[in-house]
Amino acid sequence: THTHTPTPRMNRLLQPLRRLSTAAANGGASYEYKTLSVTSPSEHVLQVTLNRADKRNAMNMLMWKEMRDCFDRIGTDSACRSVVLAGSGKLFCAGIDLQDLGGSLLKAEGDVARRAFAIKPMILLLQDSFTAIERCPKPVIAAVHSACIGAGVDMVTACDVRYCSEDAFFQVKEVDIGLAADVGTLQRLPKVLGNQSLVRELCFSARKMFAVESLQHGFVSRVCKDQQETLLAAQRMAALIAAKSPVAVQGTKVNLNYSRDHTVADSLDFVATWNAAMLQSDDLMQAVQAQMGKKNPVYSKL
C-alpha cells in the first residue's frame, strides 16, 4: 500500500472541497465570498457583513452578484433561521461604486433603443440582488451605523427589521448623481414609512434623515449608542427569533410580504391555504407541549 502526501498545489485545489465537507458535517452551507463575510454569531443565526471597508462598502458588480447568491442560498439553508446584515469599517454603505458600475453601463453599444435593451436586463439583475433579501424566508435584521447612502437605502428597505446607531443617517442620494433610484427605494420606502410627504421630500431633495427622525417615523425600530451596541442588539433579536418555530416564523414573513402587495381578502385566502398545510406541522404540538411543561421547545430544521 502506498500513501501520498498532498502537494501544496493539491492542498489549494482541495481546500474548497474541505470547506464544503466541514460545513456539511456542521449541518450548514459554506459561504465564501470576496465582498461579503458570512459568520454565525449564535445557533441558527447568520451574519452577513459588507466587506469592502477600504471602499466604504460601495457596491461594485461583484458585490451585487454575491449579495443575490448569498441570500438565495441562505433561503434554502436549513441550519439558518434568522440573519443579521451589517457593514464593516467606518460606515454601513456608501452606495454604488460609480467607477465600477459606470464602466459596465458604458459597454452598451448601438443607438438609444439598442443600448436601452442592453441596459434594462442589467438593472433587473441589480434589483434582484435586493429582492433576494426580501424573498429569503428567513427574517433579516439590518444593523446600520454611520452613513447609509443610495444603494444602502435600497438594501435596508428590503430587510425586515432595521436598527441603527445614534450617528447613523439615511440618504436617498440618487437625484444628486442625475438619476431616479431604480433598485427598490422608490417602491419599498413608501410602504415602509407610510408617509408620502416625507418619502417624496427625502427622494426629491436627497437630504439626510438622521437616527432620531428615522425612529420617529418608524423607519428603524431601535436606536443604539454606537456600532457595537447596534450589532449586539441585532444579534440578540436574531437569536430570539431563531429560537422560535421556523415553520411559524418563515410562514409569517411569507404572509406579511404577500399581504403588503395584495388586498385583505386575497391575503386572508392565501393564509388560509397556507395554514391548511402548516397547522399539521410537528412544530405546533412541540410549542404547545413546551408551554404546558414550561420548557424551551426544540424544533427540527426546516
PDB file of C-alpha atoms in Angstrom:
ATOM      1  CA  THR A   1       0.000   0.000   0.000  1.00  0.00           C
ATOM      2  CA  HIS A   2       1.331   3.395  -0.995  1.00  0.00           C
ATOM      3  CA  THR A   3       0.477   6.662   0.761  1.00  0.00           C
ATOM      4  CA  HIS A   4       0.812  10.029  -0.948  1.00  0.00           C
ATOM      5  CA  THR A   5       1.444  13.331   0.793  1.00  0.00           C
ATOM      6  CA  PRO A   6      -0.631  16.076  -0.883  1.00  0.00           C
ATOM      7  CA  THR A   7       1.416  18.730  -2.631  1.00  0.00           C
ATOM      8  CA  PRO A   8       0.826  22.447  -1.835  1.00  0.00           C
ATOM      9  CA  ARG A   9      -0.965  22.801  -5.185  1.00  0.00           C
ATOM     10  CA  MET A  10      -3.215  19.820  -4.381  1.00  0.00           C
ATOM     11  CA  ASN A  11      -3.960  21.290  -0.971  1.00  0.00           C
ATOM     12  CA  ARG A  12      -5.082  24.540  -2.629  1.00  0.00           C
ATOM     13  CA  LEU A  13      -7.319  22.632  -5.022  1.00  0.00           C
ATOM     14  CA  LEU A  14      -8.824  20.537  -2.236  1.00  0.00           C
ATOM     15  CA  GLN A  15      -9.458  23.463   0.136  1.00  0.00           C
ATOM     16  CA  PRO A  16     -12.935  24.374  -1.250  1.00  0.00           C
ATOM     17  CA  LEU A  17     -14.000  20.715  -1.015  1.00  0.00           C
ATOM     18  CA  ARG A  18     -12.773  20.541   2.576  1.00  0.00           C
ATOM     19  CA  ARG A  19     -14.753  23.660   3.466  1.00  0.00           C
ATOM     20  CA  LEU A  20     -17.874  22.136   1.942  1.00  0.00           C
ATOM     21  CA  SER A  21     -17.440  18.825   3.757  1.00  0.00           C
ATOM     22  CA  THR A  22     -16.807  20.619   7.060  1.00  0.00           C
ATOM     23  CA  ALA A  23     -19.909  22.731   6.554  1.00  0.00           C
ATOM     24  CA  ALA A  24     -21.941  19.637   5.730  1.00  0.00           C
ATOM     25  CA  ALA A  25     -20.694  17.962   8.890  1.00  0.00           C
ATOM     26  CA  ASN A  26     -21.787  21.021  10.880  1.00  0.00           C
ATOM     27  CA  GLY A  27     -25.222  20.918   9.284  1.00  0.00           C
ATOM     28  CA  GLY A  28     -24.914  24.174   7.302  1.00  0.00           C
ATOM     29  CA  ALA A  29     -23.771  25.580   3.994  1.00  0.00           C
ATOM     30  CA  SER A  30     -20.366  27.073   3.259  1.00  0.00           C
ATOM     31  CA  TYR A  31     -20.295  30.760   2.290  1.00  0.00           C
ATOM     32  CA  GLU A  32     -17.120  32.026   0.634  1.00  0.00           C
ATOM     33  CA  TYR A  33     -17.244  35.497  -0.913  1.00  0.00           C
ATOM     34  CA  LYS A  34     -14.845  38.324  -1.715  1.00  0.00           C
ATOM     35  CA  THR A  35     -17.116  41.265  -0.928  1.00  0.00           C
ATOM     36  CA  LEU A  36     -19.176  39.695   1.873  1.00  0.00           C
ATOM     37  CA  SER A  37     -18.197  37.994   5.112  1.00  0.00           C
ATOM     38  CA  VAL A  38     -20.621  35.374   6.445  1.00  0.00           C
ATOM     39  CA  THR A  39     -20.307  34.229  10.059  1.00  0.00           C
ATOM     40  CA  SER A  40     -22.542  32.625  12.672  1.00  0.00           C
ATOM     41  CA  PRO A  41     -22.708  34.641  15.934  1.00  0.00           C
ATOM     42  CA  SER A  42     -25.078  32.120  17.549  1.00  0.00           C
ATOM     43  CA  GLU A  43     -27.010  28.940  16.819  1.00  0.00           C
ATOM     44  CA  HIS A  44     -29.217  29.152  13.707  1.00  0.00           C
ATOM     45  CA  VAL A  45     -28.150  32.784  13.103  1.00  0.00           C
ATOM     46  CA  LEU A  46     -26.010  34.008  10.205  1.00  0.00           C
ATOM     47  CA  GLN A  47     -24.398  37.424   9.981  1.00  0.00           C
ATOM     48  CA  VAL A  48     -23.724  38.842   6.512  1.00  0.00           C
ATOM     49  CA  THR A  49     -21.237  41.719   6.648  1.00  0.00           C
ATOM     50  CA  LEU A  50     -20.449  44.047   3.749  1.00  0.00           C
ATOM     51  CA  ASN A  51     -16.707  43.553   3.412  1.00  0.00           C
ATOM     52  CA  ARG A  52     -15.307  46.395   1.297  1.00  0.00           C
ATOM     53  CA  ALA A  53     -14.347  48.687   4.168  1.00  0.00           C
ATOM     54  CA  ASP A  54     -11.490  50.194   2.123  1.00  0.00           C
ATOM     55  CA  LYS A  55     -14.099  51.311  -0.439  1.00  0.00           C
ATOM     56  CA  ARG A  56     -16.633  52.394   2.237  1.00  0.00           C
ATOM     57  CA  ASN A  57     -18.627  49.273   1.320  1.00  0.00           C
ATOM     58  CA  ALA A  58     -19.560  50.809  -2.028  1.00  0.00           C
ATOM     59  CA  MET A  59     -21.267  48.192  -4.164  1.00  0.00           C
ATOM     60  CA  ASN A  60     -19.330  47.002  -7.210  1.00  0.00           C
ATOM     61  CA  MET A  61     -20.678  44.460  -9.701  1.00  0.00           C
ATOM     62  CA  LEU A  62     -19.160  41.560  -7.771  1.00  0.00           C
ATOM     63  CA  MET A  63     -20.914  42.602  -4.562  1.00  0.00           C
ATOM     64  CA  TRP A  64     -24.258  42.826  -6.369  1.00  0.00           C
ATOM     65  CA  LYS A  65     -23.792  39.286  -7.692  1.00  0.00           C
ATOM     66  CA  GLU A  66     -22.589  37.897  -4.367  1.00  0.00           C
ATOM     67  CA  MET A  67     -25.456  39.531  -2.464  1.00  0.00           C
ATOM     68  CA  ARG A  68     -28.007  37.775  -4.667  1.00  0.00           C
ATOM     69  CA  ASP A  69     -26.233  34.418  -4.456  1.00  0.00           C
ATOM     70  CA  CYS A  70     -25.719  34.690  -0.689  1.00  0.00           C
ATOM     71  CA  PHE A  71     -29.349  35.389   0.227  1.00  0.00           C
ATOM     72  CA  ASP A  72     -30.711  32.851  -2.245  1.00  0.00           C
ATOM     73  CA  ARG A  73     -28.511  30.229  -0.578  1.00  0.00           C
ATOM     74  CA  ILE A  74     -29.452  31.372   2.927  1.00  0.00           C
ATOM     75  CA  GLY A  75     -33.087  30.962   1.916  1.00  0.00           C
ATOM     76  CA  THR A  76     -32.565  27.213   1.471  1.00  0.00           C
ATOM     77  CA  ASP A  77     -30.046  26.720   4.305  1.00  0.00           C
ATOM     78  CA  SER A  78     -31.941  24.566   6.809  1.00  0.00           C
ATOM     79  CA  ALA A  79     -29.464  25.424   9.591  1.00  0.00           C
ATOM     80  CA  CYS A  80     -30.250  29.165   9.381  1.00  0.00           C
ATOM     81  CA  ARG A  81     -33.373  30.717  10.884  1.00  0.00           C
ATOM     82  CA  SER A  82     -32.539  34.436  11.017  1.00  0.00           C
ATOM     83  CA  VAL A  83     -29.971  36.836   9.583  1.00  0.00           C
ATOM     84  CA  VAL A  84     -28.128  39.994  10.645  1.00  0.00           C
ATOM     85  CA  LEU A  85     -26.947  42.323   7.869  1.00  0.00           C
ATOM     86  CA  ALA A  86     -24.124  44.692   8.857  1.00  0.00           C
ATOM     87  CA  GLY A  87     -21.303  46.762   7.379  1.00  0.00           C
ATOM     88  CA  SER A  88     -17.592  46.624   8.171  1.00  0.00           C
ATOM     89  CA  GLY A  89     -15.411  49.665   8.774  1.00  0.00           C
ATOM     90  CA  LYS A  90     -16.376  53.260   9.436  1.00  0.00           C
ATOM     91  CA  LEU A  91     -19.802  53.242   7.766  1.00  0.00           C
ATOM     92  CA  PHE A  92     -22.538  50.882   6.639  1.00  0.00           C
ATOM     93  CA  CYS A  93     -22.665  51.555   2.880  1.00  0.00           C
ATOM     94  CA  ALA A  94     -21.636  54.478   0.657  1.00  0.00           C
ATOM     95  CA  GLY A  95     -23.935  53.395  -2.183  1.00  0.00           C
ATOM     96  CA  ILE A  96     -22.933  52.210  -5.642  1.00  0.00           C
ATOM     97  CA  ASP A  97     -19.336  52.067  -6.816  1.00  0.00           C
ATOM     98  CA  LEU A  98     -19.733  54.698  -9.536  1.00  0.00           C
ATOM     99  CA  GLN A  99     -16.451  53.914 -11.256  1.00  0.00           C
ATOM    100  CA  ASP A 100     -17.178  50.189 -11.469  1.00  0.00           C
ATOM    101  CA  LEU A 101     -20.862  50.406 -12.394  1.00  0.00           C
ATOM    102  CA  GLY A 102     -20.355  53.317 -14.797  1.00  0.00           C
ATOM    103  CA  GLY A 103     -17.865  51.241 -16.760  1.00  0.00           C
ATOM    104  CA  SER A 104     -20.405  48.437 -17.095  1.00  0.00           C
ATOM    105  CA  LEU A 105     -23.095  50.800 -18.379  1.00  0.00           C
ATOM    106  CA  LEU A 106     -20.748  52.353 -20.941  1.00  0.00           C
ATOM    107  CA  LYS A 107     -20.163  48.946 -22.541  1.00  0.00           C
ATOM    108  CA  ALA A 108     -23.639  49.064 -24.123  1.00  0.00           C
ATOM    109  CA  GLU A 109     -23.370  49.765 -27.860  1.00  0.00           C
ATOM    110  CA  GLY A 110     -25.681  50.898 -30.674  1.00  0.00           C
ATOM    111  CA  ASP A 111     -28.371  53.566 -30.813  1.00  0.00           C
ATOM    112  CA  VAL A 112     -30.555  54.631 -27.899  1.00  0.00           C
ATOM    113  CA  ALA A 113     -33.053  51.782 -28.348  1.00  0.00           C
ATOM    114  CA  ARG A 114     -30.366  49.109 -28.535  1.00  0.00           C
ATOM    115  CA  ARG A 115     -28.470  50.489 -25.565  1.00  0.00           C
ATOM    116  CA  ALA A 116     -31.731  50.548 -23.604  1.00  0.00           C
ATOM    117  CA  PHE A 117     -32.400  46.892 -24.453  1.00  0.00           C
ATOM    118  CA  ALA A 118     -28.895  46.070 -23.194  1.00  0.00           C
ATOM    119  CA  ILE A 119     -29.106  48.168 -20.025  1.00  0.00           C
ATOM    120  CA  LYS A 120     -32.564  47.058 -18.795  1.00  0.00           C
ATOM    121  CA  PRO A 121     -31.538  43.415 -18.046  1.00  0.00           C
ATOM    122  CA  MET A 122     -28.599  44.778 -16.054  1.00  0.00           C
ATOM    123  CA  ILE A 123     -30.915  46.953 -13.948  1.00  0.00           C
ATOM    124  CA  LEU A 124     -33.232  43.974 -13.367  1.00  0.00           C
ATOM    125  CA  LEU A 125     -30.278  41.911 -12.129  1.00  0.00           C
ATOM    126  CA  LEU A 126     -29.278  44.669  -9.708  1.00  0.00           C
ATOM    127  CA  GLN A 127     -32.857  44.881  -8.445  1.00  0.00           C
ATOM    128  CA  ASP A 128     -32.862  41.129  -7.860  1.00  0.00           C
ATOM    129  CA  SER A 129     -29.829  41.428  -5.579  1.00  0.00           C
ATOM    130  CA  PHE A 130     -32.007  43.215  -3.018  1.00  0.00           C
ATOM    131  CA  THR A 131     -35.211  41.357  -3.835  1.00  0.00           C
ATOM    132  CA  ALA A 132     -33.214  38.261  -2.811  1.00  0.00           C
ATOM    133  CA  ILE A 133     -33.198  39.671   0.742  1.00  0.00           C
ATOM    134  CA  GLU A 134     -36.954  40.115   0.632  1.00  0.00           C
ATOM    135  CA  ARG A 135     -37.754  36.700  -0.854  1.00  0.00           C
ATOM    136  CA  CYS A 136     -35.395  34.946   1.592  1.00  0.00           C
ATOM    137  CA  PRO A 137     -37.908  33.415   4.034  1.00  0.00           C
ATOM    138  CA  LYS A 138     -35.557  33.986   6.990  1.00  0.00           C
ATOM    139  CA  PRO A 139     -36.075  37.339   8.784  1.00  0.00           C
ATOM    140  CA  VAL A 140     -33.232  39.782   8.020  1.00  0.00           C
ATOM    141  CA  ILE A 141     -32.258  42.453  10.565  1.00  0.00           C
ATOM    142  CA  ALA A 142     -30.196  45.392   9.288  1.00  0.00           C
ATOM    143  CA  ALA A 143     -27.682  46.801  11.795  1.00  0.00           C
ATOM    144  CA  VAL A 144     -26.759  50.220  10.379  1.00  0.00           C
ATOM    145  CA  HIS A 145     -24.011  52.506  11.650  1.00  0.00           C
ATOM    146  CA  SER A 146     -22.911  55.905  10.349  1.00  0.00           C
ATOM    147  CA  ALA A 147     -23.760  56.501   6.680  1.00  0.00           C
ATOM    148  CA  CYS A 148     -26.329  54.515   4.698  1.00  0.00           C
ATOM    149  CA  ILE A 149     -26.424  56.165   1.297  1.00  0.00           C
ATOM    150  CA  GLY A 150     -28.080  55.471  -2.052  1.00  0.00           C
ATOM    151  CA  ALA A 151     -27.999  51.746  -2.739  1.00  0.00           C
ATOM    152  CA  GLY A 152     -27.579  51.229   1.016  1.00  0.00           C
ATOM    153  CA  VAL A 153     -31.105  52.586   1.496  1.00  0.00           C
ATOM    154  CA  ASP A 154     -32.390  50.313  -1.284  1.00  0.00           C
ATOM    155  CA  MET A 155     -30.746  47.434   0.577  1.00  0.00           C
ATOM    156  CA  VAL A 156     -32.164  48.086   4.051  1.00  0.00           C
ATOM    157  CA  THR A 157     -35.692  48.768   2.789  1.00  0.00           C
ATOM    158  CA  ALA A 158     -35.676  45.133   1.616  1.00  0.00           C
ATOM    159  CA  CYS A 159     -34.844  43.975   5.167  1.00  0.00           C
ATOM    160  CA  ASP A 160     -37.493  43.002   7.709  1.00  0.00           C
ATOM    161  CA  VAL A 161     -36.169  44.921  10.723  1.00  0.00           C
ATOM    162  CA  ARG A 162     -33.847  47.930  10.909  1.00  0.00           C
ATOM    163  CA  TYR A 163     -31.717  49.025  13.883  1.00  0.00           C
ATOM    164  CA  CYS A 164     -29.227  51.894  13.749  1.00  0.00           C
ATOM    165  CA  SER A 165     -26.633  53.679  15.839  1.00  0.00           C
ATOM    166  CA  GLU A 166     -27.038  57.231  17.148  1.00  0.00           C
ATOM    167  CA  ASP A 167     -24.630  58.552  14.499  1.00  0.00           C
ATOM    168  CA  ALA A 168     -26.459  56.878  11.597  1.00  0.00           C
ATOM    169  CA  PHE A 169     -28.169  58.684   8.745  1.00  0.00           C
ATOM    170  CA  PHE A 170     -30.048  57.542   5.649  1.00  0.00           C
ATOM    171  CA  GLN A 171     -29.808  59.390   2.348  1.00  0.00           C
ATOM    172  CA  VAL A 172     -31.647  58.700  -0.913  1.00  0.00           C
ATOM    173  CA  LYS A 173     -28.768  60.149  -2.918  1.00  0.00           C
ATOM    174  CA  GLU A 174     -29.678  59.234  -6.498  1.00  0.00           C
ATOM    175  CA  VAL A 175     -31.016  62.627  -7.633  1.00  0.00           C
ATOM    176  CA  ASP A 176     -27.626  64.128  -6.789  1.00  0.00           C
ATOM    177  CA  ILE A 177     -25.983  61.908  -9.400  1.00  0.00           C
ATOM    178  CA  GLY A 178     -28.625  62.551 -12.042  1.00  0.00           C
ATOM    179  CA  LEU A 179     -30.930  59.545 -11.854  1.00  0.00           C
ATOM    180  CA  ALA A 180     -34.070  58.202 -10.224  1.00  0.00           C
ATOM    181  CA  ALA A 181     -33.439  55.410  -7.703  1.00  0.00           C
ATOM    182  CA  ASP A 182     -34.158  52.167  -9.553  1.00  0.00           C
ATOM    183  CA  VAL A 183     -33.322  49.191  -7.333  1.00  0.00           C
ATOM    184  CA  GLY A 184     -36.023  49.341  -4.678  1.00  0.00           C
ATOM    185  CA  THR A 185     -36.172  52.566  -2.657  1.00  0.00           C
ATOM    186  CA  LEU A 186     -38.971  54.225  -4.642  1.00  0.00           C
ATOM    187  CA  GLN A 187     -41.015  51.021  -4.449  1.00  0.00           C
ATOM    188  CA  ARG A 188     -40.366  49.928  -0.834  1.00  0.00           C
ATOM    189  CA  LEU A 189     -39.736  53.140   1.114  1.00  0.00           C
ATOM    190  CA  PRO A 190     -43.341  54.411   0.737  1.00  0.00           C
ATOM    191  CA  LYS A 191     -44.624  51.107   2.143  1.00  0.00           C
ATOM    192  CA  VAL A 192     -42.097  51.152   4.996  1.00  0.00           C
ATOM    193  CA  LEU A 193     -42.716  54.768   6.056  1.00  0.00           C
ATOM    194  CA  GLY A 194     -46.386  55.117   5.129  1.00  0.00           C
ATOM    195  CA  ASN A 195     -45.855  58.867   4.755  1.00  0.00           C
ATOM    196  CA  GLN A 196     -45.948  60.059   1.140  1.00  0.00           C
ATOM    197  CA  SER A 197     -44.980  63.622   2.024  1.00  0.00           C
ATOM    198  CA  LEU A 198     -41.815  62.561   3.847  1.00  0.00           C
ATOM    199  CA  VAL A 199     -40.908  59.934   1.236  1.00  0.00           C
ATOM    200  CA  ARG A 200     -41.133  62.458  -1.585  1.00  0.00           C
ATOM    201  CA  GLU A 201     -39.229  65.077   0.413  1.00  0.00           C
ATOM    202  CA  LEU A 202     -36.374  62.638   1.038  1.00  0.00           C
ATOM    203  CA  CYS A 203     -36.268  61.356  -2.549  1.00  0.00           C
ATOM    204  CA  PHE A 204     -36.578  64.787  -4.242  1.00  0.00           C
ATOM    205  CA  SER A 205     -34.078  66.609  -2.018  1.00  0.00           C
ATOM    206  CA  ALA A 206     -31.517  63.869  -1.175  1.00  0.00           C
ATOM    207  CA  ARG A 207     -31.327  65.302   2.338  1.00  0.00           C
ATOM    208  CA  LYS A 208     -30.121  63.161   5.219  1.00  0.00           C
ATOM    209  CA  MET A 209     -32.580  61.524   7.613  1.00  0.00           C
ATOM    210  CA  PHE A 210     -30.781  61.033  10.927  1.00  0.00           C
ATOM    211  CA  ALA A 211     -31.358  58.374  13.570  1.00  0.00           C
ATOM    212  CA  VAL A 212     -33.843  60.271  15.775  1.00  0.00           C
ATOM    213  CA  GLU A 213     -36.039  61.204  12.814  1.00  0.00           C
ATOM    214  CA  SER A 214     -35.773  57.655  11.429  1.00  0.00           C
ATOM    215  CA  LEU A 215     -37.045  56.266  14.732  1.00  0.00           C
ATOM    216  CA  GLN A 216     -39.768  58.916  14.998  1.00  0.00           C
ATOM    217  CA  HIS A 217     -41.187  57.925  11.598  1.00  0.00           C
ATOM    218  CA  GLY A 218     -40.797  54.174  12.087  1.00  0.00           C
ATOM    219  CA  PHE A 219     -38.061  53.588   9.521  1.00  0.00           C
ATOM    220  CA  VAL A 220     -35.980  51.947  12.266  1.00  0.00           C
ATOM    221  CA  SER A 221     -37.380  50.261  15.344  1.00  0.00           C
ATOM    222  CA  ARG A 222     -34.397  50.820  17.634  1.00  0.00           C
ATOM    223  CA  VAL A 223     -31.547  53.329  18.003  1.00  0.00           C
ATOM    224  CA  CYS A 224     -28.448  52.182  19.898  1.00  0.00           C
ATOM    225  CA  LYS A 225     -25.432  54.050  21.257  1.00  0.00           C
ATOM    226  CA  ASP A 226     -22.836  53.006  18.683  1.00  0.00           C
ATOM    227  CA  GLN A 227     -21.900  50.429  16.055  1.00  0.00           C
ATOM    228  CA  GLN A 228     -21.085  47.695  18.577  1.00  0.00           C
ATOM    229  CA  GLU A 229     -24.286  48.158  20.583  1.00  0.00           C
ATOM    230  CA  THR A 230     -26.345  48.181  17.383  1.00  0.00           C
ATOM    231  CA  LEU A 231     -24.770  44.949  16.197  1.00  0.00           C
ATOM    232  CA  LEU A 232     -25.245  43.266  19.592  1.00  0.00           C
ATOM    233  CA  ALA A 233     -28.901  44.329  19.710  1.00  0.00           C
ATOM    234  CA  ALA A 234     -29.463  42.921  16.218  1.00  0.00           C
ATOM    235  CA  GLN A 235     -27.719  39.674  17.127  1.00  0.00           C
ATOM    236  CA  ARG A 236     -29.812  39.294  20.283  1.00  0.00           C
ATOM    237  CA  MET A 237     -33.036  39.823  18.354  1.00  0.00           C
ATOM    238  CA  ALA A 238     -31.906  37.385  15.656  1.00  0.00           C
ATOM    239  CA  ALA A 239     -31.173  34.782  18.356  1.00  0.00           C
ATOM    240  CA  LEU A 240     -34.601  35.345  19.926  1.00  0.00           C
ATOM    241  CA  ILE A 241     -36.285  34.850  16.539  1.00  0.00           C
ATOM    242  CA  ALA A 242     -34.137  31.781  15.794  1.00  0.00           C
ATOM    243  CA  ALA A 243     -35.445  30.109  18.961  1.00  0.00           C
ATOM    244  CA  LYS A 244     -38.999  30.185  17.581  1.00  0.00           C
ATOM    245  CA  SER A 245     -40.572  27.637  15.250  1.00  0.00           C
ATOM    246  CA  PRO A 246     -39.027  28.087  11.780  1.00  0.00           C
ATOM    247  CA  VAL A 247     -42.335  26.978  10.265  1.00  0.00           C
ATOM    248  CA  ALA A 248     -44.152  29.755  12.127  1.00  0.00           C
ATOM    249  CA  VAL A 249     -41.553  32.498  11.588  1.00  0.00           C
ATOM    250  CA  GLN A 250     -40.923  31.856   7.914  1.00  0.00           C
ATOM    251  CA  GLY A 251     -44.645  31.453   7.273  1.00  0.00           C
ATOM    252  CA  THR A 252     -45.195  34.799   8.986  1.00  0.00           C
ATOM    253  CA  LYS A 253     -42.663  36.533   6.717  1.00  0.00           C
ATOM    254  CA  VAL A 254     -44.140  34.989   3.573  1.00  0.00           C
ATOM    255  CA  ASN A 255     -47.636  36.098   4.577  1.00  0.00           C
ATOM    256  CA  LEU A 256     -46.584  39.604   5.640  1.00  0.00           C
ATOM    257  CA  ASN A 257     -44.912  40.118   2.272  1.00  0.00           C
ATOM    258  CA  TYR A 258     -47.946  38.745   0.434  1.00  0.00           C
ATOM    259  CA  SER A 259     -50.353  40.932   2.423  1.00  0.00           C
ATOM    260  CA  ARG A 260     -48.329  44.069   1.670  1.00  0.00           C
ATOM    261  CA  ASP A 261     -48.850  43.573  -2.071  1.00  0.00           C
ATOM    262  CA  HIS A 262     -52.439  42.188  -2.130  1.00  0.00           C
ATOM    263  CA  THR A 263     -55.924  43.004  -0.844  1.00  0.00           C
ATOM    264  CA  VAL A 264     -57.064  41.956   2.622  1.00  0.00           C
ATOM    265  CA  ALA A 265     -59.482  39.447   1.097  1.00  0.00           C
ATOM    266  CA  ASP A 266     -56.797  37.887  -1.118  1.00  0.00           C
ATOM    267  CA  SER A 267     -54.374  37.766   1.805  1.00  0.00           C
ATOM    268  CA  LEU A 268     -56.872  36.062   4.126  1.00  0.00           C
ATOM    269  CA  ASP A 269     -57.486  33.428   1.476  1.00  0.00           C
ATOM    270  CA  PHE A 270     -53.736  32.981   0.991  1.00  0.00           C
ATOM    271  CA  VAL A 271     -53.018  32.471   4.698  1.00  0.00           C
ATOM    272  CA  ALA A 272     -55.970  30.039   4.993  1.00  0.00           C
ATOM    273  CA  THR A 273     -54.485  27.923   2.215  1.00  0.00           C
ATOM    274  CA  TRP A 274     -51.027  28.246   3.759  1.00  0.00           C
ATOM    275  CA  ASN A 275     -52.105  27.174   7.233  1.00  0.00           C
ATOM    276  CA  ALA A 276     -54.262  24.342   5.919  1.00  0.00           C
ATOM    277  CA  ALA A 277     -50.907  22.635   5.442  1.00  0.00           C
ATOM    278  CA  MET A 278     -48.751  24.282   8.114  1.00  0.00           C
ATOM    279  CA  LEU A 279     -51.146  23.653  11.012  1.00  0.00           C
ATOM    280  CA  GLN A 280     -50.330  19.976  10.520  1.00  0.00           C
ATOM    281  CA  SER A 281     -46.647  20.633  11.318  1.00  0.00           C
ATOM    282  CA  ASP A 282     -44.988  18.973  14.327  1.00  0.00           C
ATOM    283  CA  ASP A 283     -43.946  22.462  15.466  1.00  0.00           C
ATOM    284  CA  LEU A 284     -47.451  23.270  16.682  1.00  0.00           C
ATOM    285  CA  MET A 285     -47.525  20.301  19.049  1.00  0.00           C
ATOM    286  CA  GLN A 286     -43.927  20.947  20.136  1.00  0.00           C
ATOM    287  CA  ALA A 287     -44.787  24.544  21.059  1.00  0.00           C
ATOM    288  CA  VAL A 288     -47.938  23.574  22.995  1.00  0.00           C
ATOM    289  CA  GLN A 289     -46.186  20.791  24.920  1.00  0.00           C
ATOM    290  CA  ALA A 290     -43.246  23.065  25.759  1.00  0.00           C
ATOM    291  CA  GLN A 291     -45.532  25.801  27.107  1.00  0.00           C
ATOM    292  CA  MET A 292     -47.515  23.315  29.198  1.00  0.00           C
ATOM    293  CA  GLY A 293     -44.312  21.816  30.575  1.00  0.00           C
ATOM    294  CA  LYS A 294     -42.675  25.245  30.980  1.00  0.00           C
ATOM    295  CA  LYS A 295     -39.723  24.148  28.854  1.00  0.00           C
ATOM    296  CA  ASN A 296     -37.950  25.604  25.845  1.00  0.00           C
ATOM    297  CA  PRO A 297     -39.177  23.888  22.683  1.00  0.00           C
ATOM    298  CA  VAL A 298     -36.704  22.237  20.331  1.00  0.00           C
ATOM    299  CA  TYR A 299     -37.620  22.428  16.642  1.00  0.00           C
ATOM    300  CA  SER A 300     -36.181  20.384  13.812  1.00  0.00           C
ATOM    301  CA  LYS A 301     -34.551  22.045  10.806  1.00  0.00           C
ATOM    302  CA  LEU A 302     -36.710  23.349   8.012  1.00  0.00           C
TER     303      LEU A 302
END
